[in-house]
Amino acid sequence: MFNHGMKVLVYSQKKSENEELGWYRDGRNILYFANGIKKDKGLNKSFYTLTFTLDFPYNDDTVFIAYSYPYTYSDLVNLLTNIESNDKTSEFCVRKTLCRTIAGNKCEYLTITSKNKDNKPHKRKSIVISARVHPGETVGSWMMQGVINFLTDLTNPEAKLLRDNFVFKIIPMLNPDGVINGNYRCSLAGCDLNRRWKKPNQLLHPTIYNAKKMILSLSRDRGVALFCDLHGHSKKKDVFIYGCNYEDDPTKTRVFPLILSKLCPLFSFEKSK
Ligand SMILES: [Zn+2]
């Protein structure tokens, strides 16, 4: 069952005009339960039903209902265009197209690193951060927007220190087609792109294919200090990391989340894996 914090999000055009209110949480009698309709005869897994009661605030209104705060493809394009049009920011941040998707949409990426020659640009390791491989996980985009705004901050000395010492490759939307078409998890090829990293197909999974190619070439040329793909969990709360495991050297991937948990009270090391 959903708890109090997981009420549905509502956007009423009339309420927005009259009360200057955007998205807000609402609804009651919210239930989520196994409905007894079997998914698969052998496996005994059930489909689920979500029900809720919602009062519409106005007559003749247009009302949108969402699972989480939306973050559209246009929201991302606006963010990238703002950054690109700032003369100061564009000195250390370059916007490029990684590839086109099946529908012909651009999958874009940013390269963020300072031009400061004293800090040996060719010796800087790279940090790759991506998001929205799962289109429904909009929280990943909100976090990504925070990451981009932080890394391109002109006055923050920590952001400058990071730009002086690393090359950031930011792929903010790995599945633009899914986002534009309102899919929750799939691409337009009907597959979960996050299950295609092992053997991506250039035509069917172009964003994964090209992201992997970029990461491999970074790994050869300068090393990858960190690769982080931002998701939203459907049940778990807090912020946490699921990482690869090095059996010979397990601390290798556990140090970063441990440090993060000490620095950020929102981050949970206990919930990380
Ligand atoms: Zn996900």
PDB file of C-alpha atoms and ligand atoms in Angstrom:
ATOM      1  CA  MET A   1       0.000   0.000   0.000  1.00  0.00           C
ATOM      2  CA  PHE A   2       1.203   3.523  -0.759  1.00  0.00           C
ATOM      3  CA  ASN A   3       2.052   5.608   2.257  1.00  0.00           C
ATOM      4  CA  HIS A   4       1.209   9.254   2.789  1.00  0.00           C
ATOM      5  CA  GLY A   5       4.179  10.568   0.821  1.00  0.00           C
ATOM      6  CA  MET A   6       3.156   8.702  -2.292  1.00  0.00           C
ATOM      7  CA  LYS A   7      -0.085  10.467  -3.132  1.00  0.00           C
ATOM      8  CA  VAL A   8      -0.529  11.110  -6.836  1.00  0.00           C
ATOM      9  CA  LEU A   9       0.666  14.372  -8.348  1.00  0.00           C
ATOM     10  CA  VAL A  10      -1.966  16.598  -9.892  1.00  0.00           C
ATOM     11  CA  TYR A  11      -1.792  19.632 -12.175  1.00  0.00           C
ATOM     12  CA  SER A  12      -4.993  21.571 -12.760  1.00  0.00           C
ATOM     13  CA  GLN A  13      -4.855  24.265 -15.433  1.00  0.00           C
ATOM     14  CA  LYS A  14      -7.526  26.336 -13.689  1.00  0.00           C
ATOM     15  CA  LYS A  15      -6.009  25.952 -10.232  1.00  0.00           C
ATOM     16  CA  SER A  16      -2.658  26.900 -11.693  1.00  0.00           C
ATOM     17  CA  GLU A  17      -4.104  30.064 -13.259  1.00  0.00           C
ATOM     18  CA  ASN A  18      -6.214  31.062 -10.244  1.00  0.00           C
ATOM     19  CA  GLU A  19      -3.896  30.129  -7.376  1.00  0.00           C
ATOM     20  CA  GLU A  20      -0.474  30.151  -9.072  1.00  0.00           C
ATOM     21  CA  LEU A  21      -0.005  26.560  -8.003  1.00  0.00           C
ATOM     22  CA  GLY A  22       1.876  24.033 -10.130  1.00  0.00           C
ATOM     23  CA  TRP A  23       1.981  20.302  -9.429  1.00  0.00           C
ATOM     24  CA  TYR A  24       0.632  19.268  -6.032  1.00  0.00           C
ATOM     25  CA  ARG A  25       0.001  15.970  -4.243  1.00  0.00           C
ATOM     26  CA  ASP A  26      -3.587  14.933  -3.760  1.00  0.00           C
ATOM     27  CA  GLY A  27      -5.989  11.994  -3.682  1.00  0.00           C
ATOM     28  CA  ARG A  28      -7.180   9.636  -0.962  1.00  0.00           C
ATOM     29  CA  ASN A  29      -8.113   5.954  -0.522  1.00  0.00           C
ATOM     30  CA  ILE A  30      -4.879   5.162  -2.316  1.00  0.00           C
ATOM     31  CA  LEU A  31      -4.419   1.406  -2.679  1.00  0.00           C
ATOM     32  CA  TYR A  32      -1.964  -0.777  -4.572  1.00  0.00           C
ATOM     33  CA  PHE A  33      -2.576  -4.495  -4.425  1.00  0.00           C
ATOM     34  CA  ALA A  34      -2.099  -7.853  -6.157  1.00  0.00           C
ATOM     35  CA  ASN A  35      -5.379  -8.296  -8.030  1.00  0.00           C
ATOM     36  CA  GLY A  36      -5.282 -12.073  -8.509  1.00  0.00           C
ATOM     37  CA  ILE A  37      -5.027 -11.883 -12.318  1.00  0.00           C
ATOM     38  CA  LYS A  38      -2.050 -14.114 -13.058  1.00  0.00           C
ATOM     39  CA  LYS A  39       0.778 -12.778 -15.208  1.00  0.00           C
ATOM     40  CA  ASP A  40       2.033 -16.196 -16.109  1.00  0.00           C
ATOM     41  CA  LYS A  41       0.336 -19.534 -15.612  1.00  0.00           C
ATOM     42  CA  GLY A  42       3.466 -21.309 -14.413  1.00  0.00           C
ATOM     43  CA  LEU A  43       5.050 -18.573 -12.291  1.00  0.00           C
ATOM     44  CA  ASN A  44       1.990 -17.633 -10.237  1.00  0.00           C
ATOM     45  CA  LYS A  45       2.949 -13.936 -10.389  1.00  0.00           C
ATOM     46  CA  SER A  46       0.046 -11.521 -10.228  1.00  0.00           C
ATOM     47  CA  PHE A  47      -0.724  -8.212 -11.922  1.00  0.00           C
ATOM     48  CA  TYR A  48      -1.304  -5.243  -9.601  1.00  0.00           C
ATOM     49  CA  THR A  49      -4.061  -2.651  -9.417  1.00  0.00           C
ATOM     50  CA  LEU A  50      -3.672   0.955  -8.324  1.00  0.00           C
ATOM     51  CA  THR A  51      -6.807   2.767  -7.180  1.00  0.00           C
ATOM     52  CA  PHE A  52      -7.332   6.230  -5.741  1.00  0.00           C
ATOM     53  CA  THR A  53     -10.066   8.807  -5.270  1.00  0.00           C
ATOM     54  CA  LEU A  54      -9.533  12.321  -6.579  1.00  0.00           C
ATOM     55  CA  ASP A  55     -11.792  15.396  -6.396  1.00  0.00           C
ATOM     56  CA  PHE A  56     -11.458  17.701  -9.398  1.00  0.00           C
ATOM     57  CA  PRO A  57     -11.207  21.272  -8.132  1.00  0.00           C
ATOM     58  CA  TYR A  58     -12.974  23.046 -11.023  1.00  0.00           C
ATOM     59  CA  ASN A  59     -15.575  22.329 -13.685  1.00  0.00           C
ATOM     60  CA  ASP A  60     -14.516  22.412 -17.351  1.00  0.00           C
ATOM     61  CA  ASP A  61     -10.865  22.097 -16.369  1.00  0.00           C
ATOM     62  CA  THR A  62      -7.929  20.178 -17.850  1.00  0.00           C
ATOM     63  CA  VAL A  63      -6.202  18.091 -15.186  1.00  0.00           C
ATOM     64  CA  PHE A  64      -3.002  16.065 -15.489  1.00  0.00           C
ATOM     65  CA  ILE A  65      -2.169  13.202 -13.125  1.00  0.00           C
ATOM     66  CA  ALA A  66       1.367  11.873 -12.653  1.00  0.00           C
ATOM     67  CA  TYR A  67       3.255   9.330 -10.586  1.00  0.00           C
ATOM     68  CA  SER A  68       6.138  11.701  -9.894  1.00  0.00           C
ATOM     69  CA  TYR A  69       7.078  15.299 -10.763  1.00  0.00           C
ATOM     70  CA  PRO A  70       7.452  15.277 -14.557  1.00  0.00           C
ATOM     71  CA  TYR A  71      10.689  16.225 -16.298  1.00  0.00           C
ATOM     72  CA  THR A  72      10.230  16.460 -20.048  1.00  0.00           C
ATOM     73  CA  TYR A  73      12.597  16.371 -23.003  1.00  0.00           C
ATOM     74  CA  SER A  74      11.795  20.087 -23.497  1.00  0.00           C
ATOM     75  CA  ASP A  75      12.827  20.785 -19.881  1.00  0.00           C
ATOM     76  CA  LEU A  76      16.220  19.268 -20.658  1.00  0.00           C
ATOM     77  CA  VAL A  77      16.614  21.115 -23.989  1.00  0.00           C
ATOM     78  CA  ASN A  78      15.815  24.416 -22.227  1.00  0.00           C
ATOM     79  CA  LEU A  79      18.417  23.705 -19.540  1.00  0.00           C
ATOM     80  CA  LEU A  80      21.104  22.826 -22.113  1.00  0.00           C
ATOM     81  CA  THR A  81      20.243  25.856 -24.284  1.00  0.00           C
ATOM     82  CA  ASN A  82      20.548  28.188 -21.273  1.00  0.00           C
ATOM     83  CA  ILE A  83      23.970  26.794 -20.397  1.00  0.00           C
ATOM     84  CA  GLU A  84      25.150  26.951 -24.006  1.00  0.00           C
ATOM     85  CA  SER A  85      24.037  30.572 -24.449  1.00  0.00           C
ATOM     86  CA  ASN A  86      26.018  31.770 -21.412  1.00  0.00           C
ATOM     87  CA  ASP A  87      29.431  33.025 -22.610  1.00  0.00           C
ATOM     88  CA  LYS A  88      31.134  32.339 -19.264  1.00  0.00           C
ATOM     89  CA  THR A  89      29.790  28.801 -18.893  1.00  0.00           C
ATOM     90  CA  SER A  90      30.489  27.814 -22.482  1.00  0.00           C
ATOM     91  CA  GLU A  91      34.213  28.377 -21.790  1.00  0.00           C
ATOM     92  CA  PHE A  92      34.359  25.085 -19.878  1.00  0.00           C
ATOM     93  CA  CYS A  93      31.159  23.326 -20.983  1.00  0.00           C
ATOM     94  CA  VAL A  94      30.584  21.992 -24.508  1.00  0.00           C
ATOM     95  CA  ARG A  95      27.258  20.567 -25.753  1.00  0.00           C
ATOM     96  CA  LYS A  96      27.348  17.836 -28.411  1.00  0.00           C
ATOM     97  CA  THR A  97      25.168  15.126 -29.918  1.00  0.00           C
ATOM     98  CA  LEU A  98      26.116  11.580 -28.932  1.00  0.00           C
ATOM     99  CA  CYS A  99      23.827  10.015 -31.563  1.00  0.00           C
ATOM    100  CA  ARG A 100      20.283  10.005 -32.900  1.00  0.00           C
ATOM    101  CA  THR A 101      17.640   7.686 -31.462  1.00  0.00           C
ATOM    102  CA  ILE A 102      15.381   5.319 -33.429  1.00  0.00           C
ATOM    103  CA  ALA A 103      12.809   8.151 -33.775  1.00  0.00           C
ATOM    104  CA  GLY A 104      15.535  10.572 -34.860  1.00  0.00           C
ATOM    105  CA  ASN A 105      15.714  12.527 -31.607  1.00  0.00           C
ATOM    106  CA  LYS A 106      19.060  13.804 -30.380  1.00  0.00           C
ATOM    107  CA  CYS A 107      20.778  12.098 -27.460  1.00  0.00           C
ATOM    108  CA  GLU A 108      23.012  14.878 -26.198  1.00  0.00           C
ATOM    109  CA  TYR A 109      25.977  15.055 -23.855  1.00  0.00           C
ATOM    110  CA  LEU A 110      28.027  17.716 -22.127  1.00  0.00           C
ATOM    111  CA  THR A 111      31.783  17.799 -21.667  1.00  0.00           C
ATOM    112  CA  ILE A 112      32.695  19.866 -18.619  1.00  0.00           C
ATOM    113  CA  THR A 113      36.330  20.602 -17.794  1.00  0.00           C
ATOM    114  CA  SER A 114      38.363  23.763 -17.307  1.00  0.00           C
ATOM    115  CA  LYS A 115      40.747  25.104 -19.946  1.00  0.00           C
ATOM    116  CA  ASN A 116      43.284  25.789 -17.202  1.00  0.00           C
ATOM    117  CA  LYS A 117      46.552  24.511 -18.755  1.00  0.00           C
ATOM    118  CA  ASP A 118      48.347  24.376 -15.360  1.00  0.00           C
ATOM    119  CA  ASN A 119      46.261  21.380 -14.355  1.00  0.00           C
ATOM    120  CA  LYS A 120      47.441  19.101 -17.189  1.00  0.00           C
ATOM    121  CA  PRO A 121      44.172  18.602 -19.106  1.00  0.00           C
ATOM    122  CA  HIS A 122      45.434  15.410 -20.822  1.00  0.00           C
ATOM    123  CA  LYS A 123      46.135  13.744 -17.459  1.00  0.00           C
ATOM    124  CA  ARG A 124      42.701  14.379 -15.960  1.00  0.00           C
ATOM    125  CA  LYS A 125      40.580  11.305 -15.375  1.00  0.00           C
ATOM    126  CA  SER A 126      37.020  11.285 -16.564  1.00  0.00           C
ATOM    127  CA  ILE A 127      33.766  11.044 -14.618  1.00  0.00           C
ATOM    128  CA  VAL A 128      30.707   9.853 -16.557  1.00  0.00           C
ATOM    129  CA  ILE A 129      27.196  10.567 -15.266  1.00  0.00           C
ATOM    130  CA  SER A 130      24.022   9.570 -17.111  1.00  0.00           C
ATOM    131  CA  ALA A 131      20.279   9.456 -16.394  1.00  0.00           C
ATOM    132  CA  ARG A 132      16.803   8.623 -17.696  1.00  0.00           C
ATOM    133  CA  VAL A 133      17.554   5.261 -19.298  1.00  0.00           C
ATOM    134  CA  HIS A 134      14.237   4.473 -17.599  1.00  0.00           C
ATOM    135  CA  PRO A 135      11.931   7.253 -18.797  1.00  0.00           C
ATOM    136  CA  GLY A 136       9.480   7.056 -15.884  1.00  0.00           C
ATOM    137  CA  GLU A 137      12.177   7.723 -13.303  1.00  0.00           C
ATOM    138  CA  THR A 138      11.921  11.506 -13.483  1.00  0.00           C
ATOM    139  CA  VAL A 139      13.651  11.957 -10.109  1.00  0.00           C
ATOM    140  CA  GLY A 140      16.859  10.989 -11.940  1.00  0.00           C
ATOM    141  CA  SER A 141      16.476  14.055 -14.158  1.00  0.00           C
ATOM    142  CA  TRP A 142      15.857  16.375 -11.209  1.00  0.00           C
ATOM    143  CA  MET A 143      19.061  15.088  -9.645  1.00  0.00           C
ATOM    144  CA  MET A 144      20.853  15.410 -12.988  1.00  0.00           C
ATOM    145  CA  GLN A 145      19.714  19.032 -13.283  1.00  0.00           C
ATOM    146  CA  GLY A 146      21.240  19.631  -9.842  1.00  0.00           C
ATOM    147  CA  VAL A 147      24.483  17.975 -10.960  1.00  0.00           C
ATOM    148  CA  ILE A 148      24.667  20.104 -14.133  1.00  0.00           C
ATOM    149  CA  ASN A 149      23.828  23.346 -12.318  1.00  0.00           C
ATOM    150  CA  PHE A 150      26.452  22.561  -9.671  1.00  0.00           C
ATOM    151  CA  LEU A 151      29.220  21.622 -12.128  1.00  0.00           C
ATOM    152  CA  THR A 152      28.609  24.742 -14.233  1.00  0.00           C
ATOM    153  CA  ASP A 153      28.399  27.083 -11.225  1.00  0.00           C
ATOM    154  CA  LEU A 154      30.703  30.057 -11.879  1.00  0.00           C
ATOM    155  CA  THR A 155      31.207  31.037  -8.234  1.00  0.00           C
ATOM    156  CA  ASN A 156      31.394  27.715  -6.364  1.00  0.00           C
ATOM    157  CA  PRO A 157      35.073  26.904  -5.571  1.00  0.00           C
ATOM    158  CA  GLU A 158      34.334  23.151  -5.213  1.00  0.00           C
ATOM    159  CA  ALA A 159      32.830  23.046  -8.700  1.00  0.00           C
ATOM    160  CA  LYS A 160      35.894  24.846 -10.061  1.00  0.00           C
ATOM    161  CA  LEU A 161      38.217  22.419  -8.266  1.00  0.00           C
ATOM    162  CA  LEU A 162      36.360  19.499  -9.851  1.00  0.00           C
ATOM    163  CA  ARG A 163      36.511  21.092 -13.320  1.00  0.00           C
ATOM    164  CA  ASP A 164      40.257  21.686 -12.873  1.00  0.00           C
ATOM    165  CA  ASN A 165      40.892  18.038 -12.008  1.00  0.00           C
ATOM    166  CA  PHE A 166      38.398  15.946 -13.994  1.00  0.00           C
ATOM    167  CA  VAL A 167      36.763  15.716 -17.404  1.00  0.00           C
ATOM    168  CA  PHE A 168      33.013  15.283 -16.857  1.00  0.00           C
ATOM    169  CA  LYS A 169      30.972  13.554 -19.539  1.00  0.00           C
ATOM    170  CA  ILE A 170      27.291  14.066 -18.779  1.00  0.00           C
ATOM    171  CA  ILE A 171      24.607  12.168 -20.721  1.00  0.00           C
ATOM    172  CA  PRO A 172      21.405  13.536 -19.143  1.00  0.00           C
ATOM    173  CA  MET A 173      18.878  11.492 -21.134  1.00  0.00           C
ATOM    174  CA  LEU A 174      19.790   8.010 -22.378  1.00  0.00           C
ATOM    175  CA  ASN A 175      16.251   7.270 -23.582  1.00  0.00           C
ATOM    176  CA  PRO A 176      14.773  10.469 -25.093  1.00  0.00           C
ATOM    177  CA  ASP A 177      12.269   8.489 -27.230  1.00  0.00           C
ATOM    178  CA  GLY A 178      10.849   6.814 -24.123  1.00  0.00           C
ATOM    179  CA  VAL A 179      10.586  10.178 -22.354  1.00  0.00           C
ATOM    180  CA  ILE A 180       8.873  11.902 -25.311  1.00  0.00           C
ATOM    181  CA  ASN A 181       6.416   9.032 -25.848  1.00  0.00           C
ATOM    182  CA  GLY A 182       5.616   8.582 -22.175  1.00  0.00           C
ATOM    183  CA  ASN A 183       7.011   5.078 -21.682  1.00  0.00           C
ATOM    184  CA  TYR A 184       7.754   4.042 -18.128  1.00  0.00           C
ATOM    185  CA  ARG A 185      10.675   1.705 -18.755  1.00  0.00           C
ATOM    186  CA  CYS A 186      11.146   0.826 -22.448  1.00  0.00           C
ATOM    187  CA  SER A 187      12.648   2.352 -25.553  1.00  0.00           C
ATOM    188  CA  LEU A 188      10.769   2.549 -28.868  1.00  0.00           C
ATOM    189  CA  ALA A 189      12.163  -0.885 -29.704  1.00  0.00           C
ATOM    190  CA  GLY A 190      10.127  -2.146 -26.738  1.00  0.00           C
ATOM    191  CA  CYS A 191      13.143  -3.151 -24.683  1.00  0.00           C
ATOM    192  CA  ASP A 192      14.661  -2.134 -21.377  1.00  0.00           C
ATOM    193  CA  LEU A 193      17.824  -0.322 -22.504  1.00  0.00           C
ATOM    194  CA  ASN A 194      19.370  -0.866 -19.079  1.00  0.00           C
ATOM    195  CA  ARG A 195      19.519  -4.577 -19.884  1.00  0.00           C
ATOM    196  CA  ARG A 196      21.467  -3.978 -23.125  1.00  0.00           C
ATOM    197  CA  TRP A 197      24.847  -2.836 -21.793  1.00  0.00           C
ATOM    198  CA  LYS A 198      26.525  -6.214 -22.351  1.00  0.00           C
ATOM    199  CA  LYS A 199      25.806  -6.391 -26.075  1.00  0.00           C
ATOM    200  CA  PRO A 200      24.133  -3.231 -27.393  1.00  0.00           C
ATOM    201  CA  ASN A 201      23.025  -3.212 -31.029  1.00  0.00           C
ATOM    202  CA  GLN A 202      24.041  -0.095 -32.974  1.00  0.00           C
ATOM    203  CA  LEU A 203      20.661   0.200 -34.741  1.00  0.00           C
ATOM    204  CA  LEU A 204      18.277  -1.008 -32.024  1.00  0.00           C
ATOM    205  CA  HIS A 205      19.983   0.503 -28.975  1.00  0.00           C
ATOM    206  CA  PRO A 206      21.999   3.430 -30.406  1.00  0.00           C
ATOM    207  CA  THR A 207      22.282   5.485 -27.192  1.00  0.00           C
ATOM    208  CA  ILE A 208      23.633   2.548 -25.167  1.00  0.00           C
ATOM    209  CA  TYR A 209      25.926   1.484 -28.021  1.00  0.00           C
ATOM    210  CA  ASN A 210      27.424   4.974 -28.329  1.00  0.00           C
ATOM    211  CA  ALA A 211      27.558   5.665 -24.584  1.00  0.00           C
ATOM    212  CA  LYS A 212      29.484   2.418 -24.114  1.00  0.00           C
ATOM    213  CA  LYS A 213      31.795   3.323 -26.985  1.00  0.00           C
ATOM    214  CA  MET A 214      32.483   6.694 -25.373  1.00  0.00           C
ATOM    215  CA  ILE A 215      33.163   5.119 -21.961  1.00  0.00           C
ATOM    216  CA  LEU A 216      35.519   2.541 -23.506  1.00  0.00           C
ATOM    217  CA  SER A 217      37.511   5.203 -25.328  1.00  0.00           C
ATOM    218  CA  LEU A 218      37.680   7.370 -22.183  1.00  0.00           C
ATOM    219  CA  SER A 219      38.852   4.333 -20.273  1.00  0.00           C
ATOM    220  CA  ARG A 220      41.670   3.790 -22.774  1.00  0.00           C
ATOM    221  CA  ASP A 221      42.691   7.444 -23.141  1.00  0.00           C
ATOM    222  CA  ARG A 222      42.514   8.889 -19.623  1.00  0.00           C
ATOM    223  CA  GLY A 223      40.805   6.426 -17.260  1.00  0.00           C
ATOM    224  CA  VAL A 224      37.326   6.563 -15.768  1.00  0.00           C
ATOM    225  CA  ALA A 225      37.305   7.453 -12.069  1.00  0.00           C
ATOM    226  CA  LEU A 226      33.541   7.017 -11.741  1.00  0.00           C
ATOM    227  CA  PHE A 227      30.536   6.063 -13.848  1.00  0.00           C
ATOM    228  CA  CYS A 228      27.198   6.797 -12.235  1.00  0.00           C
ATOM    229  CA  ASP A 229      23.797   6.190 -13.859  1.00  0.00           C
ATOM    230  CA  LEU A 230      20.943   7.973 -12.079  1.00  0.00           C
ATOM    231  CA  HIS A 231      17.663   6.101 -11.478  1.00  0.00           C
ATOM    232  CA  GLY A 232      14.566   6.336  -9.314  1.00  0.00           C
ATOM    233  CA  HIS A 233      13.526   3.370  -7.171  1.00  0.00           C
ATOM    234  CA  SER A 234       9.825   2.483  -7.193  1.00  0.00           C
ATOM    235  CA  LYS A 235       9.733   1.482  -3.512  1.00  0.00           C
ATOM    236  CA  LYS A 236      12.886   2.350  -1.575  1.00  0.00           C
ATOM    237  CA  LYS A 237      13.352   5.763  -0.005  1.00  0.00           C
ATOM    238  CA  ASP A 238      16.491   7.890   0.469  1.00  0.00           C
ATOM    239  CA  VAL A 239      19.435   8.154  -1.901  1.00  0.00           C
ATOM    240  CA  PHE A 240      21.703   5.119  -2.351  1.00  0.00           C
ATOM    241  CA  ILE A 241      24.029   3.398  -4.818  1.00  0.00           C
ATOM    242  CA  TYR A 242      23.982  -0.057  -6.397  1.00  0.00           C
ATOM    243  CA  GLY A 243      27.500  -0.738  -7.625  1.00  0.00           C
ATOM    244  CA  CYS A 244      29.570  -3.359  -9.366  1.00  0.00           C
ATOM    245  CA  ASN A 245      31.428  -5.732  -7.091  1.00  0.00           C
ATOM    246  CA  TYR A 246      35.147  -6.474  -7.408  1.00  0.00           C
ATOM    247  CA  GLU A 247      35.521  -9.799  -5.639  1.00  0.00           C
ATOM    248  CA  ASP A 248      39.291  -9.379  -5.297  1.00  0.00           C
ATOM    249  CA  ASP A 249      39.054  -5.825  -4.006  1.00  0.00           C
ATOM    250  CA  PRO A 250      35.542  -5.182  -2.618  1.00  0.00           C
ATOM    251  CA  THR A 251      36.438  -1.879  -0.941  1.00  0.00           C
ATOM    252  CA  LYS A 252      37.177  -0.384  -4.374  1.00  0.00           C
ATOM    253  CA  THR A 253      33.533   0.375  -5.105  1.00  0.00           C
ATOM    254  CA  ARG A 254      32.457   0.897  -1.479  1.00  0.00           C
ATOM    255  CA  VAL A 255      34.666   3.850  -0.602  1.00  0.00           C
ATOM    256  CA  PHE A 256      32.756   6.401  -2.667  1.00  0.00           C
ATOM    257  CA  PRO A 257      29.288   5.637  -1.205  1.00  0.00           C
ATOM    258  CA  LEU A 258      30.824   5.549   2.286  1.00  0.00           C
ATOM    259  CA  ILE A 259      32.359   9.016   1.865  1.00  0.00           C
ATOM    260  CA  LEU A 260      29.103  10.260   0.329  1.00  0.00           C
ATOM    261  CA  SER A 261      27.132   9.019   3.349  1.00  0.00           C
ATOM    262  CA  LYS A 262      29.476  10.911   5.721  1.00  0.00           C
ATOM    263  CA  LEU A 263      29.134  14.137   3.735  1.00  0.00           C
ATOM    264  CA  CYS A 264      25.452  14.038   2.830  1.00  0.00           C
ATOM    265  CA  PRO A 265      22.745  13.277   5.412  1.00  0.00           C
ATOM    266  CA  LEU A 266      20.304  12.366   2.607  1.00  0.00           C
ATOM    267  CA  PHE A 267      22.512   9.515   1.413  1.00  0.00           C
ATOM    268  CA  SER A 268      22.188   6.056   2.955  1.00  0.00           C
ATOM    269  CA  PHE A 269      25.194   3.708   2.958  1.00  0.00           C
ATOM    270  CA  GLU A 270      23.061   0.980   4.611  1.00  0.00           C
ATOM    271  CA  LYS A 271      20.661   0.889   1.665  1.00  0.00           C
ATOM    272  CA  SER A 272      23.495   0.721  -0.857  1.00  0.00           C
ATOM    273  CA  LYS A 273      24.577  -2.560  -2.368  1.00  0.00           C
TER     274      LYS A 273
HETATM  275 ZN    ZN B   1      15.754   2.589 -13.353  1.00  0.00          ZN
END
